[in-house]
CSV table of C-alpha atoms in Angstrom, one decimal:
chain,number,residue,atom,x,y,z
A,1,UNK,CA,-11.6,0.9,10.2
A,2,UNK,CA,-8.4,-0.3,8.5
A,3,UNK,CA,-7.0,1.7,5.6
A,4,UNK,CA,-8.0,-1.1,3.3
A,5,UNK,CA,-11.6,-0.3,4.0
A,6,UNK,CA,-11.4,3.4,3.4
A,7,UNK,CA,-12.4,5.4,0.4
A,8,UNK,CA,-10.2,8.4,-0.1
A,9,UNK,CA,-10.3,11.3,-2.5
A,10,UNK,CA,-7.1,13.1,-3.5
A,11,UNK,CA,-7.5,16.5,-5.0
A,12,UNK,CA,-4.5,17.3,-7.3
A,13,UNK,CA,-2.4,15.0,-9.5
A,14,UNK,CA,1.0,16.5,-8.8
A,15,UNK,CA,3.9,14.9,-7.1
A,16,UNK,CA,2.4,14.9,-3.6
A,17,UNK,CA,-1.0,13.7,-4.8
A,18,UNK,CA,0.4,10.9,-6.9
A,19,UNK,CA,2.7,9.8,-4.1
A,20,UNK,CA,-0.3,9.7,-1.7
A,21,UNK,CA,-2.3,7.6,-4.2
A,22,UNK,CA,0.6,5.1,-4.6
A,23,UNK,CA,1.2,4.7,-0.9
A,24,UNK,CA,-2.4,4.5,0.1
A,25,UNK,CA,-3.1,1.9,-2.7
A,26,UNK,CA,-0.3,-0.2,-1.3
A,27,UNK,CA,-2.4,-0.4,1.9
A,28,UNK,CA,-5.6,-1.3,0.1
A,29,UNK,CA,-7.5,1.9,0.2
A,30,UNK,CA,-9.9,2.8,-2.6
A,31,UNK,CA,-8.5,5.9,-4.2
A,32,UNK,CA,-10.0,8.5,-6.5
A,33,UNK,CA,-7.7,11.3,-7.9
A,34,UNK,CA,-9.2,14.3,-9.5
A,35,UNK,CA,-6.8,16.6,-11.5
A,36,UNK,CA,-8.1,19.8,-13.0
A,37,UNK,CA,-5.7,19.7,-16.0
A,38,UNK,CA,-7.2,17.5,-18.7
A,39,UNK,CA,-3.7,16.8,-20.0
A,40,UNK,CA,-2.2,15.9,-16.6
A,41,UNK,CA,0.8,18.1,-17.6
A,42,UNK,CA,3.7,19.1,-15.5
A,43,UNK,CA,5.6,22.2,-16.5
A,44,UNK,CA,9.2,23.2,-16.0
A,45,UNK,CA,12.7,22.2,-16.8
A,46,UNK,CA,14.9,20.2,-14.5
A,47,UNK,CA,14.5,19.4,-10.8
A,48,UNK,CA,17.3,18.7,-8.4
A,49,UNK,CA,16.8,15.8,-6.0
A,50,UNK,CA,18.8,15.4,-2.9
A,51,UNK,CA,19.5,12.2,-1.1
A,52,UNK,CA,16.4,12.5,1.1
A,53,UNK,CA,14.3,12.8,-2.1
A,54,UNK,CA,15.9,9.8,-3.6
A,55,UNK,CA,15.2,7.9,-0.4
A,56,UNK,CA,11.5,8.9,-0.7
A,57,UNK,CA,11.4,7.8,-4.3
A,58,UNK,CA,12.8,4.4,-3.2
A,59,UNK,CA,10.0,4.1,-0.7
A,60,UNK,CA,7.5,4.8,-3.5
A,61,UNK,CA,9.2,2.1,-5.6
A,62,UNK,CA,10.2,4.4,-8.5
A,63,UNK,CA,13.9,4.9,-7.7
A,64,UNK,CA,15.1,2.5,-10.4
A,65,UNK,CA,13.0,4.2,-13.0
A,66,UNK,CA,14.4,7.5,-12.0
A,67,UNK,CA,17.9,6.1,-12.4
A,68,UNK,CA,17.0,4.9,-15.8
A,69,UNK,CA,15.6,8.2,-17.1
A,70,UNK,CA,17.3,10.8,-14.9
A,71,UNK,CA,20.9,11.2,-13.6
A,72,UNK,CA,22.5,10.6,-10.3
A,73,UNK,CA,25.9,11.7,-9.0
A,74,UNK,CA,27.9,12.2,-5.9
A,75,UNK,CA,29.1,15.6,-4.6
A,76,UNK,CA,28.2,19.2,-5.6
A,77,UNK,CA,31.0,21.5,-6.7
A,78,UNK,CA,31.0,25.3,-5.8
A,79,UNK,CA,33.1,27.7,-7.9
A,80,UNK,CA,33.6,31.4,-8.2
A,81,UNK,CA,32.1,33.2,-11.2
A,82,UNK,CA,35.5,32.8,-12.9
A,83,UNK,CA,35.5,29.1,-12.2
A,84,UNK,CA,37.9,29.0,-9.3
A,85,UNK,CA,37.2,26.2,-6.7
A,86,UNK,CA,35.4,27.3,-3.5
A,87,UNK,CA,34.2,24.0,-2.0
A,88,UNK,CA,33.0,20.5,-2.6
A,89,UNK,CA,29.8,19.6,-0.8
A,90,UNK,CA,29.4,15.9,0.0
A,91,UNK,CA,26.1,14.2,-0.7
A,92,UNK,CA,25.8,11.2,1.6
A,93,UNK,CA,24.1,8.1,0.1
A,94,UNK,CA,20.8,7.8,1.9
A,95,UNK,CA,18.6,5.8,-0.5
A,96,UNK,CA,20.9,2.8,-1.1
A,97,UNK,CA,24.6,2.2,-0.9
A,98,UNK,CA,24.7,1.7,-4.7
A,99,UNK,CA,22.9,4.9,-5.5
A,100,UNK,CA,24.7,8.3,-5.5
A,101,UNK,CA,23.6,10.9,-3.0
A,102,UNK,CA,22.0,13.4,-5.4
A,103,UNK,CA,20.5,13.7,-8.8
A,104,UNK,CA,18.2,15.5,-11.2
A,105,UNK,CA,15.6,14.8,-13.8
A,106,UNK,CA,13.3,16.7,-16.1
A,107,UNK,CA,10.1,17.5,-14.2
A,108,UNK,CA,7.8,16.2,-16.9
A,109,UNK,CA,9.8,12.9,-17.0
A,110,UNK,CA,9.4,12.4,-13.2
A,111,UNK,CA,5.7,13.3,-13.4
A,112,UNK,CA,5.3,10.7,-16.2
A,113,UNK,CA,7.0,8.0,-14.1
A,114,UNK,CA,4.8,8.8,-11.1
A,115,UNK,CA,1.6,8.9,-13.3
A,116,UNK,CA,2.3,5.5,-14.7
A,117,UNK,CA,2.8,4.0,-11.2
A,118,UNK,CA,-0.3,5.7,-10.0
A,119,UNK,CA,-2.4,4.2,-12.8
A,120,UNK,CA,-0.8,0.7,-12.3
A,121,UNK,CA,-1.6,0.9,-8.6
A,122,UNK,CA,-5.3,0.8,-9.4
A,123,UNK,CA,-6.2,4.4,-8.4
A,124,UNK,CA,-9.0,5.9,-10.3
A,125,UNK,CA,-7.8,9.1,-12.0
A,126,UNK,CA,-10.2,11.6,-13.5
A,127,UNK,CA,-8.7,14.4,-15.6
A,128,UNK,CA,-10.2,17.7,-16.3
A,129,UNK,CA,-12.2,17.4,-13.1
A,130,UNK,CA,-12.1,19.2,-9.7
A,131,UNK,CA,-14.5,19.6,-6.8
A,132,UNK,CA,-17.3,22.1,-6.5
A,133,UNK,CA,-18.4,21.6,-2.9
A,134,UNK,CA,-17.2,19.7,0.2
A,135,UNK,CA,-19.6,18.9,3.0
A,136,UNK,CA,-18.6,16.9,6.1
A,137,UNK,CA,-21.2,14.7,7.9
A,138,UNK,CA,-20.9,12.1,10.6
A,139,UNK,CA,-20.8,9.4,7.9
A,140,UNK,CA,-18.0,11.0,5.8
A,141,UNK,CA,-17.3,13.7,3.3
A,142,UNK,CA,-19.8,14.4,0.6
A,143,UNK,CA,-18.2,15.9,-2.5
A,144,UNK,CA,-19.7,17.3,-5.7
A,145,UNK,CA,-17.5,17.5,-8.8
A,146,UNK,CA,-17.3,19.9,-11.7
A,147,UNK,CA,-18.5,17.2,-14.1
A,148,UNK,CA,-21.8,16.9,-12.3
A,149,UNK,CA,-21.0,13.7,-10.4
A,150,UNK,CA,-20.8,13.3,-6.6
A,151,UNK,CA,-19.2,10.9,-4.1
A,152,UNK,CA,-18.9,10.2,-0.4
A,153,UNK,CA,-15.4,9.6,1.1
A,154,UNK,CA,-13.9,8.6,4.4
A,155,UNK,CA,-11.1,11.1,3.8
A,156,UNK,CA,-10.3,14.0,1.4
A,157,UNK,CA,-6.7,15.0,0.8
A,158,UNK,CA,-6.0,18.4,-0.7
A,159,UNK,CA,-2.8,18.1,-2.7
A,160,UNK,CA,-3.6,20.9,-5.1
A,161,UNK,CA,-0.5,23.1,-4.8
A,162,UNK,CA,0.6,26.6,-3.9
A,163,UNK,CA,-2.8,28.2,-4.8
A,164,UNK,CA,-4.8,25.4,-3.3
A,165,UNK,CA,-8.6,25.7,-3.7
A,166,UNK,CA,-9.0,23.1,-0.9
A,167,UNK,CA,-7.0,25.3,1.5
A,168,UNK,CA,-9.1,28.3,0.6
A,169,UNK,CA,-12.3,26.3,1.5
A,170,UNK,CA,-10.8,25.0,4.8
A,171,UNK,CA,-9.1,28.2,5.9
A,172,UNK,CA,-10.5,31.3,4.1
A,173,UNK,CA,-8.3,33.6,6.3
A,174,UNK,CA,-5.1,31.6,5.6
A,175,UNK,CA,-2.1,33.7,4.6
A,176,UNK,CA,-1.5,34.0,0.9
A,177,UNK,CA,1.8,32.8,-0.7
A,178,UNK,CA,4.5,35.5,-0.2
A,179,UNK,CA,6.9,36.6,-2.8
A,180,UNK,CA,10.4,36.4,-1.4
A,181,UNK,CA,12.3,39.0,-3.6
A,182,UNK,CA,14.0,36.4,-5.8
A,183,UNK,CA,13.3,34.6,-9.0
A,184,UNK,CA,14.8,31.6,-10.7
A,185,UNK,CA,15.5,31.0,-14.4
A,186,UNK,CA,15.8,27.5,-15.8
A,187,UNK,CA,16.7,26.1,-19.2
A,188,UNK,CA,17.6,22.8,-20.8
A,189,UNK,CA,20.8,22.3,-22.8
A,190,UNK,CA,23.0,19.5,-24.2
A,191,UNK,CA,25.3,18.1,-21.5
A,192,UNK,CA,29.1,18.4,-22.2
A,193,UNK,CA,31.3,15.6,-20.8
A,194,UNK,CA,32.8,17.9,-18.2
A,195,UNK,CA,29.5,18.3,-16.5
A,196,UNK,CA,29.1,15.1,-14.6
A,197,UNK,CA,27.7,16.4,-11.4
A,198,UNK,CA,25.9,19.5,-10.0
A,199,UNK,CA,28.1,22.6,-10.3
A,200,UNK,CA,27.3,26.0,-9.0
A,201,UNK,CA,29.0,29.4,-9.7
A,202,UNK,CA,28.6,32.1,-7.0
A,203,UNK,CA,28.5,35.6,-8.4
A,204,UNK,CA,28.3,38.9,-6.5
A,205,UNK,CA,24.5,39.0,-6.7
A,206,UNK,CA,23.5,36.2,-9.1
A,207,UNK,CA,23.9,32.4,-8.4
A,208,UNK,CA,24.1,30.0,-11.4
A,209,UNK,CA,24.4,26.3,-11.7
A,210,UNK,CA,24.0,23.3,-14.0
A,211,UNK,CA,22.9,19.8,-13.2
A,212,UNK,CA,22.7,16.7,-15.5
A,213,UNK,CA,19.2,15.5,-16.0
A,214,UNK,CA,20.1,12.6,-18.3
A,215,UNK,CA,23.0,11.2,-20.2
A,216,UNK,CA,22.5,13.7,-22.9
A,217,UNK,CA,21.0,16.8,-21.2
A,218,UNK,CA,21.6,19.2,-18.3
A,219,UNK,CA,19.5,21.9,-16.9
A,220,UNK,CA,20.6,25.5,-16.1
A,221,UNK,CA,19.3,27.4,-13.1
A,222,UNK,CA,20.0,31.1,-12.4
A,223,UNK,CA,18.8,32.8,-9.2
A,224,UNK,CA,18.2,36.6,-9.5
A,225,UNK,CA,17.1,39.2,-7.0
A,226,UNK,CA,14.0,41.2,-8.1
A,227,UNK,CA,12.5,43.6,-5.6
A,228,UNK,CA,9.0,43.4,-7.1
A,229,UNK,CA,7.1,40.5,-8.6
A,230,UNK,CA,6.4,42.1,-12.0
A,231,UNK,CA,5.4,40.1,-15.0
A,232,UNK,CA,8.3,39.2,-17.4
A,233,UNK,CA,7.4,39.0,-21.1
A,234,UNK,CA,8.3,35.5,-22.4
A,235,UNK,CA,9.5,37.2,-25.6
A,236,UNK,CA,12.3,38.7,-23.5
A,237,UNK,CA,13.3,35.4,-21.7
A,238,UNK,CA,16.3,34.6,-23.9
A,239,UNK,CA,17.8,38.1,-23.9
A,240,UNK,CA,17.4,38.5,-20.1
A,241,UNK,CA,18.8,35.1,-19.2
A,242,UNK,CA,21.8,35.6,-21.5
A,243,UNK,CA,22.5,39.0,-19.9
A,244,UNK,CA,22.5,37.5,-16.4
A,245,UNK,CA,25.2,35.1,-17.4
A,246,UNK,CA,27.6,37.7,-18.9
A,247,UNK,CA,29.5,38.2,-15.6
A,248,UNK,CA,30.3,34.5,-15.3
A,249,UNK,CA,33.6,34.1,-17.1
A,250,UNK,CA,34.0,30.4,-16.3
A,251,UNK,CA,34.4,28.5,-19.5
A,252,UNK,CA,31.4,26.2,-18.9
A,253,UNK,CA,29.1,29.2,-18.2
A,254,UNK,CA,30.3,31.0,-21.3
A,255,UNK,CA,29.6,27.9,-23.3
A,256,UNK,CA,26.1,27.8,-21.7
A,257,UNK,CA,25.5,31.4,-22.7
A,258,UNK,CA,26.5,30.7,-26.3
A,259,UNK,CA,24.3,27.6,-26.4
A,260,UNK,CA,21.1,29.2,-25.2
A,261,UNK,CA,18.5,29.7,-27.9
A,262,UNK,CA,14.8,29.8,-28.5
A,263,UNK,CA,14.6,26.0,-28.2
A,264,UNK,CA,16.2,25.9,-24.7
A,265,UNK,CA,12.8,25.6,-22.9
A,266,UNK,CA,13.5,28.7,-20.7
A,267,UNK,CA,11.3,29.0,-17.7
A,268,UNK,CA,11.0,32.0,-15.4
A,269,UNK,CA,9.5,31.6,-11.9
A,270,UNK,CA,9.1,34.1,-9.1
A,271,UNK,CA,10.0,32.5,-5.8
A,272,UNK,CA,7.1,32.3,-3.3
A,273,UNK,CA,6.7,30.6,0.0
A,274,UNK,CA,3.9,29.6,2.3
A,275,UNK,CA,3.8,27.9,5.7
A,276,UNK,CA,0.2,27.3,6.8
A,277,UNK,CA,-0.1,27.5,10.6
A,278,UNK,CA,-1.3,24.3,12.3
A,279,UNK,CA,-3.7,22.6,12.0
A,280,UNK,CA,-3.5,21.3,8.4
A,281,UNK,CA,-6.8,19.4,8.6
A,282,UNK,CA,-10.4,19.9,9.6
A,283,UNK,CA,-12.3,16.8,10.4
A,284,UNK,CA,-11.8,14.4,7.5
A,285,UNK,CA,-10.2,16.9,5.1
A,286,UNK,CA,-6.4,17.3,5.2
A,287,UNK,CA,-3.8,19.3,3.3
A,288,UNK,CA,-0.4,18.0,2.1
A,289,UNK,CA,2.5,19.3,0.0
A,290,UNK,CA,2.6,22.8,-1.3
A,291,UNK,CA,-1.0,23.3,-0.2
A,292,UNK,CA,0.3,23.4,3.4
A,293,UNK,CA,4.0,24.3,3.0
A,294,UNK,CA,5.4,25.7,-0.2
A,295,UNK,CA,9.1,26.5,-0.2
A,296,UNK,CA,11.7,28.2,-2.3
A,297,UNK,CA,14.4,25.9,-4.0
A,298,UNK,CA,17.3,26.9,-1.8
A,299,UNK,CA,17.5,23.5,-0.1
A,300,UNK,CA,16.2,21.6,-3.2
A,301,UNK,CA,13.6,20.0,-0.9
A,302,UNK,CA,10.1,21.2,-2.1
A,303,UNK,CA,9.3,17.9,-3.9
A,304,UNK,CA,11.0,16.0,-1.1
A,305,UNK,CA,8.8,17.2,1.7
A,306,UNK,CA,5.7,16.9,-0.4
A,307,UNK,CA,6.4,13.2,-1.2
A,308,UNK,CA,7.4,12.5,2.4
A,309,UNK,CA,4.0,13.9,3.4
A,310,UNK,CA,2.3,11.3,1.3
A,311,UNK,CA,4.4,8.5,2.8
A,312,UNK,CA,3.9,9.6,6.4
A,313,UNK,CA,0.2,10.1,5.9
A,314,UNK,CA,-0.3,6.6,4.6
A,315,UNK,CA,1.8,5.2,7.5
A,316,UNK,CA,-0.1,7.0,10.2
A,317,UNK,CA,-3.5,6.2,8.7
A,318,UNK,CA,-2.5,2.5,8.7
A,319,UNK,CA,-1.1,2.7,12.3
A,320,UNK,CA,-3.8,4.6,14.0
A,321,UNK,CA,-7.3,3.5,15.0
A,322,UNK,CA,-9.2,6.5,13.5
A,323,UNK,CA,-8.8,9.0,10.8
A,324,UNK,CA,-8.7,11.8,13.3
A,325,UNK,CA,-5.9,10.1,15.2
A,326,UNK,CA,-4.0,9.4,12.0
A,327,UNK,CA,-4.2,13.0,10.8
A,328,UNK,CA,-3.0,14.3,14.2
A,329,UNK,CA,-0.1,11.8,14.2
A,330,UNK,CA,0.8,12.8,10.6
A,331,UNK,CA,0.9,16.5,11.4
A,332,UNK,CA,2.9,15.9,14.6
A,333,UNK,CA,5.6,14.1,12.5
A,334,UNK,CA,5.6,16.5,9.7
A,335,UNK,CA,5.4,20.0,11.2
A,336,UNK,CA,8.9,20.6,12.4
A,337,UNK,CA,10.6,19.2,9.4
A,338,UNK,CA,8.4,21.1,6.9
A,339,UNK,CA,8.7,24.3,9.0
A,340,UNK,CA,12.5,24.0,9.0
A,341,UNK,CA,12.6,23.6,5.2
A,342,UNK,CA,10.3,26.6,4.5
A,343,UNK,CA,11.8,29.0,7.0
A,344,UNK,CA,15.5,28.0,6.4
A,345,UNK,CA,15.0,28.3,2.6
A,346,UNK,CA,13.5,31.7,3.0
A,347,UNK,CA,16.3,32.8,5.3
A,348,UNK,CA,18.9,31.6,2.8
A,349,UNK,CA,17.3,33.8,0.2
A,350,UNK,CA,17.3,36.8,2.6
A,351,UNK,CA,21.0,36.4,3.2
A,352,UNK,CA,21.7,36.2,-0.5
A,353,UNK,CA,19.6,39.3,-1.2
A,354,UNK,CA,21.2,41.4,1.5
A,355,UNK,CA,24.7,40.2,1.0
A,356,UNK,CA,24.6,38.8,4.6
A,357,UNK,CA,26.9,36.5,6.5
A,358,UNK,CA,28.4,33.6,4.5
A,359,UNK,CA,29.0,31.9,7.8
A,360,UNK,CA,25.3,32.0,8.7
A,361,UNK,CA,24.4,30.8,5.2
A,362,UNK,CA,26.8,27.9,5.5
A,363,UNK,CA,25.6,27.0,9.0
A,364,UNK,CA,22.0,27.0,7.9
A,365,UNK,CA,22.8,24.8,4.9
A,366,UNK,CA,24.7,22.3,7.2
A,367,UNK,CA,22.0,22.2,9.8
A,368,UNK,CA,19.3,21.8,7.3
A,369,UNK,CA,21.0,19.0,5.4
A,370,UNK,CA,21.8,17.2,8.6
A,371,UNK,CA,18.1,17.4,9.7
A,372,UNK,CA,16.9,16.2,6.2
A,373,UNK,CA,19.2,13.2,6.4
A,374,UNK,CA,17.4,12.0,9.5
A,375,UNK,CA,14.7,9.4,9.1
A,376,UNK,CA,11.2,10.9,8.4
């Protein structure tokens, strides 16, 4: 049965789920998307997008809208905490020759772009709804929903994130997401003219950076070691983030510290990782994105590999004669790339926490970026 004759349910309306809806609709599949959040909201501040992610956005057909609402630049600058130059990291142009090799955008803005394209594609999106039961038969997958309705599908795609309900149904004994010993702080600030690309300052134990997300704004990110994953009171966010920046005497970072205030949209997130062992599917139910492989942001590739999943899934379902063959081919193409991102990102965090080898850190970064530049 060709993709154009298939009815597919996507559970989760995040980046991976929306990308899957867009790519499968291009191939004529009938798509239902259920998203448990009635407001279809995406939380967070900025998100850094490397060249492979921009290439994936180009495949989706949304790169020009990203360029209109986000920010793209070439090169990442590494500085000491005092602002002394350490290195300049090249960002090869993979998406198009006229598009810089890296960029950033506010997460809610990127989500809005993808949501608009998802709706324009003709996918049926139901908000405030999730599944209650999934039962596979010879004829397909019978699904009951939280609003009392039901449907039968040729394929169900679980794109419901780090704490995936679909994963828990498929694999009750699957490992839980693991806290990695680090957290990341993010905030949004006005962008001064001197911040025209991604800049990172490397402190003794804390790493900080800024990245433009538009012509007017930039986002701040600060990575901190925290041995235990304790709750942090949002009332303390501003005080704690300002304290982390005190050792950074570089002028831009001191300006950042003075600019932070209650309106800076400060977000705190403990860094967790998950790599689900193969297989990522059972019968006609498959997992993509964070539901199968959630990573820390050390390679700025979490959104990238989730969107790539959607692209490859659609390609393989179109190419193969059966859903079973398509899912097997999808997994064969995705496993090594996603494993590499998750495990290398976790290892980079371990090196940072332990004060390990800068040479190993640099080599992992180089190898990872080279691998991510390869075609998917």
